[in-house]
């Protein structure tokens, strides 16, 4: 392999690993909204130069997790109420389309496969809710919604949804009441049942209520 091609490939791997490391620090709460992301720290921490760190930060900025302020550097983005409302209005549209598409386009066999996959996620989600594991519950939540979108086969839809969903991680700490997790799990169960029944109206209406409830919870979480 050409030396230049190898260097480019290695640089890409570094960039992805760095991006994932910083993203995990944000998701875990090690980095909070407003915290600076110091290139020299991450370069030293991961044993790389500042170039791929800078590129990874730009990637995170592109999906809304990070913002760069002139003369102040990069920091974890803080979401306003308007940011959250804008985010969820788009997410509701994207997920409503995905539900309409799977109900109207999938064969009976594909619908059955989707139902089995969703039920498996719901069982795991129920376990997470009962033990109050917010982080694992959130991962199940992501898997549930992504499974529906994956079933459409629409990669553009998936890419747009991932951008919306990634931003939601910034406000996950707002949902610290473990008792609310079972109620959220119930909302997912209703969505799954409506999809299995091929009831577009009920499925999209339940989805909108579910996501609107999450949106309101996130907004309450950022209010002083």
PDB file of C-alpha atoms in Angstrom:
ATOM      1  CA  UNK A   1       0.000   0.000   0.000  1.00  0.00           C
ATOM      2  CA  UNK A   2       1.221   3.488  -0.846  1.00  0.00           C
ATOM      3  CA  UNK A   3       2.779   5.265   2.155  1.00  0.00           C
ATOM      4  CA  UNK A   4       0.561   8.325   1.708  1.00  0.00           C
ATOM      5  CA  UNK A   5      -2.574   6.138   1.582  1.00  0.00           C
ATOM      6  CA  UNK A   6      -1.477   4.325   4.761  1.00  0.00           C
ATOM      7  CA  UNK A   7      -0.903   7.604   6.581  1.00  0.00           C
ATOM      8  CA  UNK A   8      -4.328   8.850   5.523  1.00  0.00           C
ATOM      9  CA  UNK A   9      -5.939   5.609   6.706  1.00  0.00           C
ATOM     10  CA  UNK A  10      -4.184   5.757  10.067  1.00  0.00           C
ATOM     11  CA  UNK A  11      -5.172   9.400  10.463  1.00  0.00           C
ATOM     12  CA  UNK A  12      -8.801   8.478   9.849  1.00  0.00           C
ATOM     13  CA  UNK A  13      -8.638   5.757  12.513  1.00  0.00           C
ATOM     14  CA  UNK A  14      -7.091   8.191  14.992  1.00  0.00           C
ATOM     15  CA  UNK A  15      -9.782  10.722  14.199  1.00  0.00           C
ATOM     16  CA  UNK A  16     -12.602   8.225  14.819  1.00  0.00           C
ATOM     17  CA  UNK A  17     -11.047   6.949  18.048  1.00  0.00           C
ATOM     18  CA  UNK A  18     -10.508  10.484  19.331  1.00  0.00           C
ATOM     19  CA  UNK A  19     -14.039  11.507  18.374  1.00  0.00           C
ATOM     20  CA  UNK A  20     -15.449   8.483  20.208  1.00  0.00           C
ATOM     21  CA  UNK A  21     -13.324   9.181  23.303  1.00  0.00           C
ATOM     22  CA  UNK A  22     -14.465  12.802  23.554  1.00  0.00           C
ATOM     23  CA  UNK A  23     -18.056  11.850  22.807  1.00  0.00           C
ATOM     24  CA  UNK A  24     -17.980   9.237  25.572  1.00  0.00           C
ATOM     25  CA  UNK A  25     -16.633  11.854  27.996  1.00  0.00           C
ATOM     26  CA  UNK A  26     -19.642  14.034  27.127  1.00  0.00           C
ATOM     27  CA  UNK A  27     -22.136  11.179  27.406  1.00  0.00           C
ATOM     28  CA  UNK A  28     -20.746  10.012  30.762  1.00  0.00           C
ATOM     29  CA  UNK A  29     -20.819  13.489  32.284  1.00  0.00           C
ATOM     30  CA  UNK A  30     -17.037  13.785  32.525  1.00  0.00           C
ATOM     31  CA  UNK A  31     -17.477  16.797  30.244  1.00  0.00           C
ATOM     32  CA  UNK A  32     -20.530  18.943  30.951  1.00  0.00           C
ATOM     33  CA  UNK A  33     -22.257  21.635  28.856  1.00  0.00           C
ATOM     34  CA  UNK A  34     -20.001  24.678  28.745  1.00  0.00           C
ATOM     35  CA  UNK A  35     -16.801  22.772  29.560  1.00  0.00           C
ATOM     36  CA  UNK A  36     -13.817  23.505  27.327  1.00  0.00           C
ATOM     37  CA  UNK A  37     -12.374  20.771  25.138  1.00  0.00           C
ATOM     38  CA  UNK A  38      -8.619  21.317  25.335  1.00  0.00           C
ATOM     39  CA  UNK A  39      -6.774  19.965  22.311  1.00  0.00           C
ATOM     40  CA  UNK A  40      -3.442  19.591  24.109  1.00  0.00           C
ATOM     41  CA  UNK A  41      -5.046  17.572  26.915  1.00  0.00           C
ATOM     42  CA  UNK A  42      -6.701  15.100  24.562  1.00  0.00           C
ATOM     43  CA  UNK A  43      -3.611  14.834  22.387  1.00  0.00           C
ATOM     44  CA  UNK A  44      -1.536  13.905  25.442  1.00  0.00           C
ATOM     45  CA  UNK A  45      -4.240  11.666  26.908  1.00  0.00           C
ATOM     46  CA  UNK A  46      -4.571   9.648  23.685  1.00  0.00           C
ATOM     47  CA  UNK A  47      -0.958   9.835  22.562  1.00  0.00           C
ATOM     48  CA  UNK A  48      -1.603  11.631  19.273  1.00  0.00           C
ATOM     49  CA  UNK A  49      -0.816  14.983  17.692  1.00  0.00           C
ATOM     50  CA  UNK A  50      -3.225  17.904  17.889  1.00  0.00           C
ATOM     51  CA  UNK A  51      -4.152  17.620  14.181  1.00  0.00           C
ATOM     52  CA  UNK A  52      -6.498  14.604  14.449  1.00  0.00           C
ATOM     53  CA  UNK A  53      -7.870  15.965  17.745  1.00  0.00           C
ATOM     54  CA  UNK A  54      -8.823  19.174  15.960  1.00  0.00           C
ATOM     55  CA  UNK A  55     -10.482  17.173  13.173  1.00  0.00           C
ATOM     56  CA  UNK A  56     -12.420  15.056  15.680  1.00  0.00           C
ATOM     57  CA  UNK A  57     -13.657  18.197  17.421  1.00  0.00           C
ATOM     58  CA  UNK A  58     -14.890  19.535  14.067  1.00  0.00           C
ATOM     59  CA  UNK A  59     -16.810  16.282  13.558  1.00  0.00           C
ATOM     60  CA  UNK A  60     -18.483  16.686  16.950  1.00  0.00           C
ATOM     61  CA  UNK A  61     -19.280  20.286  16.124  1.00  0.00           C
ATOM     62  CA  UNK A  62     -20.970  19.165  12.903  1.00  0.00           C
ATOM     63  CA  UNK A  63     -23.421  16.942  14.811  1.00  0.00           C
ATOM     64  CA  UNK A  64     -24.172  19.584  17.420  1.00  0.00           C
ATOM     65  CA  UNK A  65     -22.333  18.236  20.467  1.00  0.00           C
ATOM     66  CA  UNK A  66     -19.612  20.881  20.417  1.00  0.00           C
ATOM     67  CA  UNK A  67     -19.424  24.566  19.583  1.00  0.00           C
ATOM     68  CA  UNK A  68     -16.383  26.719  18.844  1.00  0.00           C
ATOM     69  CA  UNK A  69     -16.295  30.250  20.230  1.00  0.00           C
ATOM     70  CA  UNK A  70     -13.876  32.759  18.624  1.00  0.00           C
ATOM     71  CA  UNK A  71     -10.808  33.388  20.812  1.00  0.00           C
ATOM     72  CA  UNK A  72     -12.126  30.956  23.440  1.00  0.00           C
ATOM     73  CA  UNK A  73     -11.777  27.595  21.739  1.00  0.00           C
ATOM     74  CA  UNK A  74     -14.160  24.655  21.676  1.00  0.00           C
ATOM     75  CA  UNK A  75     -16.591  23.642  24.390  1.00  0.00           C
ATOM     76  CA  UNK A  76     -19.444  21.235  24.991  1.00  0.00           C
ATOM     77  CA  UNK A  77     -22.569  22.822  23.644  1.00  0.00           C
ATOM     78  CA  UNK A  78     -25.269  24.070  26.012  1.00  0.00           C
ATOM     79  CA  UNK A  79     -28.795  23.654  24.672  1.00  0.00           C
ATOM     80  CA  UNK A  80     -31.424  26.355  25.020  1.00  0.00           C
ATOM     81  CA  UNK A  81     -35.158  25.713  25.191  1.00  0.00           C
ATOM     82  CA  UNK A  82     -35.429  26.752  21.538  1.00  0.00           C
ATOM     83  CA  UNK A  83     -32.655  24.294  20.578  1.00  0.00           C
ATOM     84  CA  UNK A  84     -34.554  21.460  22.240  1.00  0.00           C
ATOM     85  CA  UNK A  85     -37.908  22.403  20.682  1.00  0.00           C
ATOM     86  CA  UNK A  86     -36.338  22.745  17.217  1.00  0.00           C
ATOM     87  CA  UNK A  87     -34.585  19.409  17.646  1.00  0.00           C
ATOM     88  CA  UNK A  88     -37.703  17.538  18.679  1.00  0.00           C
ATOM     89  CA  UNK A  89     -39.921  19.085  16.025  1.00  0.00           C
ATOM     90  CA  UNK A  90     -37.564  17.685  13.376  1.00  0.00           C
ATOM     91  CA  UNK A  91     -37.145  14.357  15.159  1.00  0.00           C
ATOM     92  CA  UNK A  92     -40.923  13.870  15.341  1.00  0.00           C
ATOM     93  CA  UNK A  93     -41.193  14.440  11.586  1.00  0.00           C
ATOM     94  CA  UNK A  94     -38.361  12.008  10.821  1.00  0.00           C
ATOM     95  CA  UNK A  95     -39.635   9.253  13.077  1.00  0.00           C
ATOM     96  CA  UNK A  96     -43.237   9.665  11.955  1.00  0.00           C
ATOM     97  CA  UNK A  97     -42.068   9.159   8.372  1.00  0.00           C
ATOM     98  CA  UNK A  98     -40.096   6.073   9.364  1.00  0.00           C
ATOM     99  CA  UNK A  99     -43.188   4.563  10.990  1.00  0.00           C
ATOM    100  CA  UNK A 100     -45.381   5.314   7.974  1.00  0.00           C
ATOM    101  CA  UNK A 101     -42.763   3.794   5.681  1.00  0.00           C
ATOM    102  CA  UNK A 102     -42.302   0.535   7.602  1.00  0.00           C
ATOM    103  CA  UNK A 103     -46.058   0.032   7.910  1.00  0.00           C
ATOM    104  CA  UNK A 104     -46.804   0.730   4.240  1.00  0.00           C
ATOM    105  CA  UNK A 105     -43.677  -0.710   2.603  1.00  0.00           C
ATOM    106  CA  UNK A 106     -42.500  -3.758   4.554  1.00  0.00           C
ATOM    107  CA  UNK A 107     -43.646  -7.272   3.734  1.00  0.00           C
ATOM    108  CA  UNK A 108     -45.384  -9.320   6.423  1.00  0.00           C
ATOM    109  CA  UNK A 109     -42.170 -11.278   7.040  1.00  0.00           C
ATOM    110  CA  UNK A 110     -40.132  -8.086   7.458  1.00  0.00           C
ATOM    111  CA  UNK A 111     -42.771  -6.633   9.762  1.00  0.00           C
ATOM    112  CA  UNK A 112     -42.625  -9.768  11.900  1.00  0.00           C
ATOM    113  CA  UNK A 113     -38.822  -9.529  12.094  1.00  0.00           C
ATOM    114  CA  UNK A 114     -39.089  -5.889  13.107  1.00  0.00           C
ATOM    115  CA  UNK A 115     -41.635  -6.720  15.814  1.00  0.00           C
ATOM    116  CA  UNK A 116     -39.360  -9.414  17.275  1.00  0.00           C
ATOM    117  CA  UNK A 117     -36.383  -7.042  17.302  1.00  0.00           C
ATOM    118  CA  UNK A 118     -38.400  -4.309  19.020  1.00  0.00           C
ATOM    119  CA  UNK A 119     -39.776  -6.709  21.637  1.00  0.00           C
ATOM    120  CA  UNK A 120     -36.255  -7.884  22.472  1.00  0.00           C
ATOM    121  CA  UNK A 121     -35.214  -4.268  23.037  1.00  0.00           C
ATOM    122  CA  UNK A 122     -38.320  -3.604  25.134  1.00  0.00           C
ATOM    123  CA  UNK A 123     -37.495  -6.538  27.428  1.00  0.00           C
ATOM    124  CA  UNK A 124     -34.027  -5.159  28.004  1.00  0.00           C
ATOM    125  CA  UNK A 125     -35.444  -1.673  28.472  1.00  0.00           C
ATOM    126  CA  UNK A 126     -37.832  -3.011  31.112  1.00  0.00           C
ATOM    127  CA  UNK A 127     -34.916  -4.547  33.031  1.00  0.00           C
ATOM    128  CA  UNK A 128     -33.015  -1.243  32.884  1.00  0.00           C
ATOM    129  CA  UNK A 129     -36.045   0.659  34.131  1.00  0.00           C
ATOM    130  CA  UNK A 130     -36.604  -1.679  37.080  1.00  0.00           C
ATOM    131  CA  UNK A 131     -33.012  -1.304  38.259  1.00  0.00           C
ATOM    132  CA  UNK A 132     -32.958   2.448  37.545  1.00  0.00           C
ATOM    133  CA  UNK A 133     -30.065   2.250  35.089  1.00  0.00           C
ATOM    134  CA  UNK A 134     -30.565   5.522  33.190  1.00  0.00           C
ATOM    135  CA  UNK A 135     -27.530   5.182  30.920  1.00  0.00           C
ATOM    136  CA  UNK A 136     -28.385   1.647  29.784  1.00  0.00           C
ATOM    137  CA  UNK A 137     -32.045   2.640  29.404  1.00  0.00           C
ATOM    138  CA  UNK A 138     -31.040   5.517  27.144  1.00  0.00           C
ATOM    139  CA  UNK A 139     -28.975   3.161  24.998  1.00  0.00           C
ATOM    140  CA  UNK A 140     -32.011   0.880  24.666  1.00  0.00           C
ATOM    141  CA  UNK A 141     -34.149   3.889  23.772  1.00  0.00           C
ATOM    142  CA  UNK A 142     -31.732   4.790  20.994  1.00  0.00           C
ATOM    143  CA  UNK A 143     -31.679   1.187  19.751  1.00  0.00           C
ATOM    144  CA  UNK A 144     -35.504   1.056  19.687  1.00  0.00           C
ATOM    145  CA  UNK A 145     -35.939   4.149  17.553  1.00  0.00           C
ATOM    146  CA  UNK A 146     -32.963   3.362  15.335  1.00  0.00           C
ATOM    147  CA  UNK A 147     -34.281  -0.160  14.646  1.00  0.00           C
ATOM    148  CA  UNK A 148     -37.462   1.307  13.185  1.00  0.00           C
ATOM    149  CA  UNK A 149     -35.506   3.731  11.018  1.00  0.00           C
ATOM    150  CA  UNK A 150     -33.037   1.029   9.934  1.00  0.00           C
ATOM    151  CA  UNK A 151     -35.986  -1.053   8.747  1.00  0.00           C
ATOM    152  CA  UNK A 152     -36.879   1.634   6.185  1.00  0.00           C
ATOM    153  CA  UNK A 153     -33.495   1.258   4.475  1.00  0.00           C
ATOM    154  CA  UNK A 154     -33.391   5.039   4.040  1.00  0.00           C
ATOM    155  CA  UNK A 155     -29.808   6.089   4.782  1.00  0.00           C
ATOM    156  CA  UNK A 156     -30.542   9.814   4.417  1.00  0.00           C
ATOM    157  CA  UNK A 157     -33.296   9.525   6.996  1.00  0.00           C
ATOM    158  CA  UNK A 158     -30.953   7.626   9.303  1.00  0.00           C
ATOM    159  CA  UNK A 159     -28.205  10.234   9.011  1.00  0.00           C
ATOM    160  CA  UNK A 160     -30.573  13.099   9.799  1.00  0.00           C
ATOM    161  CA  UNK A 161     -32.061  11.209  12.743  1.00  0.00           C
ATOM    162  CA  UNK A 162     -28.628  10.421  14.189  1.00  0.00           C
ATOM    163  CA  UNK A 163     -27.826  14.112  14.213  1.00  0.00           C
ATOM    164  CA  UNK A 164     -30.999  14.878  16.170  1.00  0.00           C
ATOM    165  CA  UNK A 165     -30.598  11.962  18.545  1.00  0.00           C
ATOM    166  CA  UNK A 166     -26.946  12.732  19.336  1.00  0.00           C
ATOM    167  CA  UNK A 167     -27.893  16.180  20.550  1.00  0.00           C
ATOM    168  CA  UNK A 168     -30.363  14.653  22.974  1.00  0.00           C
ATOM    169  CA  UNK A 169     -27.511  13.053  24.901  1.00  0.00           C
ATOM    170  CA  UNK A 170     -26.564  16.493  26.186  1.00  0.00           C
ATOM    171  CA  UNK A 171     -29.728  16.619  28.248  1.00  0.00           C
ATOM    172  CA  UNK A 172     -29.914  12.992  29.424  1.00  0.00           C
ATOM    173  CA  UNK A 173     -28.909  13.967  33.014  1.00  0.00           C
ATOM    174  CA  UNK A 174     -32.220  15.863  33.230  1.00  0.00           C
ATOM    175  CA  UNK A 175     -34.019  12.495  33.417  1.00  0.00           C
ATOM    176  CA  UNK A 176     -32.581  11.360  36.733  1.00  0.00           C
ATOM    177  CA  UNK A 177     -35.861  10.148  38.240  1.00  0.00           C
ATOM    178  CA  UNK A 178     -35.660   6.366  37.908  1.00  0.00           C
ATOM    179  CA  UNK A 179     -39.390   6.030  38.660  1.00  0.00           C
ATOM    180  CA  UNK A 180     -40.211   7.702  35.350  1.00  0.00           C
ATOM    181  CA  UNK A 181     -38.353   5.085  33.315  1.00  0.00           C
ATOM    182  CA  UNK A 182     -41.100   2.471  33.500  1.00  0.00           C
ATOM    183  CA  UNK A 183     -43.581   5.033  32.192  1.00  0.00           C
ATOM    184  CA  UNK A 184     -41.252   5.827  29.298  1.00  0.00           C
ATOM    185  CA  UNK A 185     -40.881   2.122  28.585  1.00  0.00           C
ATOM    186  CA  UNK A 186     -44.676   1.847  28.412  1.00  0.00           C
ATOM    187  CA  UNK A 187     -44.721   4.516  25.705  1.00  0.00           C
ATOM    188  CA  UNK A 188     -42.346   2.435  23.593  1.00  0.00           C
ATOM    189  CA  UNK A 189     -44.548  -0.615  24.107  1.00  0.00           C
ATOM    190  CA  UNK A 190     -47.587   1.250  22.761  1.00  0.00           C
ATOM    191  CA  UNK A 191     -45.638   2.382  19.697  1.00  0.00           C
ATOM    192  CA  UNK A 192     -44.554  -1.200  19.025  1.00  0.00           C
ATOM    193  CA  UNK A 193     -48.121  -2.515  19.366  1.00  0.00           C
ATOM    194  CA  UNK A 194     -49.482   0.099  16.961  1.00  0.00           C
ATOM    195  CA  UNK A 195     -46.798  -0.690  14.380  1.00  0.00           C
ATOM    196  CA  UNK A 196     -47.533  -4.428  14.652  1.00  0.00           C
ATOM    197  CA  UNK A 197     -51.225  -3.645  14.110  1.00  0.00           C
ATOM    198  CA  UNK A 198     -50.251  -1.501  11.087  1.00  0.00           C
ATOM    199  CA  UNK A 199     -52.168   1.412  12.576  1.00  0.00           C
ATOM    200  CA  UNK A 200     -50.325   4.429  11.158  1.00  0.00           C
ATOM    201  CA  UNK A 201     -52.497   7.005  12.899  1.00  0.00           C
ATOM    202  CA  UNK A 202     -52.190   5.417  16.342  1.00  0.00           C
ATOM    203  CA  UNK A 203     -48.446   4.727  15.968  1.00  0.00           C
ATOM    204  CA  UNK A 204     -47.534   8.247  14.844  1.00  0.00           C
ATOM    205  CA  UNK A 205     -49.843   9.860  17.409  1.00  0.00           C
ATOM    206  CA  UNK A 206     -48.324   7.782  20.225  1.00  0.00           C
ATOM    207  CA  UNK A 207     -44.833   8.590  18.987  1.00  0.00           C
ATOM    208  CA  UNK A 208     -45.575  12.316  18.957  1.00  0.00           C
ATOM    209  CA  UNK A 209     -46.972  12.188  22.491  1.00  0.00           C
ATOM    210  CA  UNK A 210     -43.958  10.167  23.638  1.00  0.00           C
ATOM    211  CA  UNK A 211     -41.356  12.511  22.147  1.00  0.00           C
ATOM    212  CA  UNK A 212     -43.246  15.620  23.235  1.00  0.00           C
ATOM    213  CA  UNK A 213     -43.220  14.302  26.792  1.00  0.00           C
ATOM    214  CA  UNK A 214     -39.456  13.753  26.586  1.00  0.00           C
ATOM    215  CA  UNK A 215     -38.990  17.235  25.163  1.00  0.00           C
ATOM    216  CA  UNK A 216     -40.938  18.802  28.017  1.00  0.00           C
ATOM    217  CA  UNK A 217     -38.863  16.823  30.524  1.00  0.00           C
ATOM    218  CA  UNK A 218     -35.597  18.010  28.991  1.00  0.00           C
ATOM    219  CA  UNK A 219     -36.799  21.616  29.004  1.00  0.00           C
ATOM    220  CA  UNK A 220     -37.707  21.385  32.687  1.00  0.00           C
ATOM    221  CA  UNK A 221     -34.247  19.939  33.316  1.00  0.00           C
ATOM    222  CA  UNK A 222     -32.417  22.975  31.906  1.00  0.00           C
ATOM    223  CA  UNK A 223     -34.602  25.565  33.599  1.00  0.00           C
ATOM    224  CA  UNK A 224     -33.165  27.213  36.733  1.00  0.00           C
TER     225      UNK A 224
END
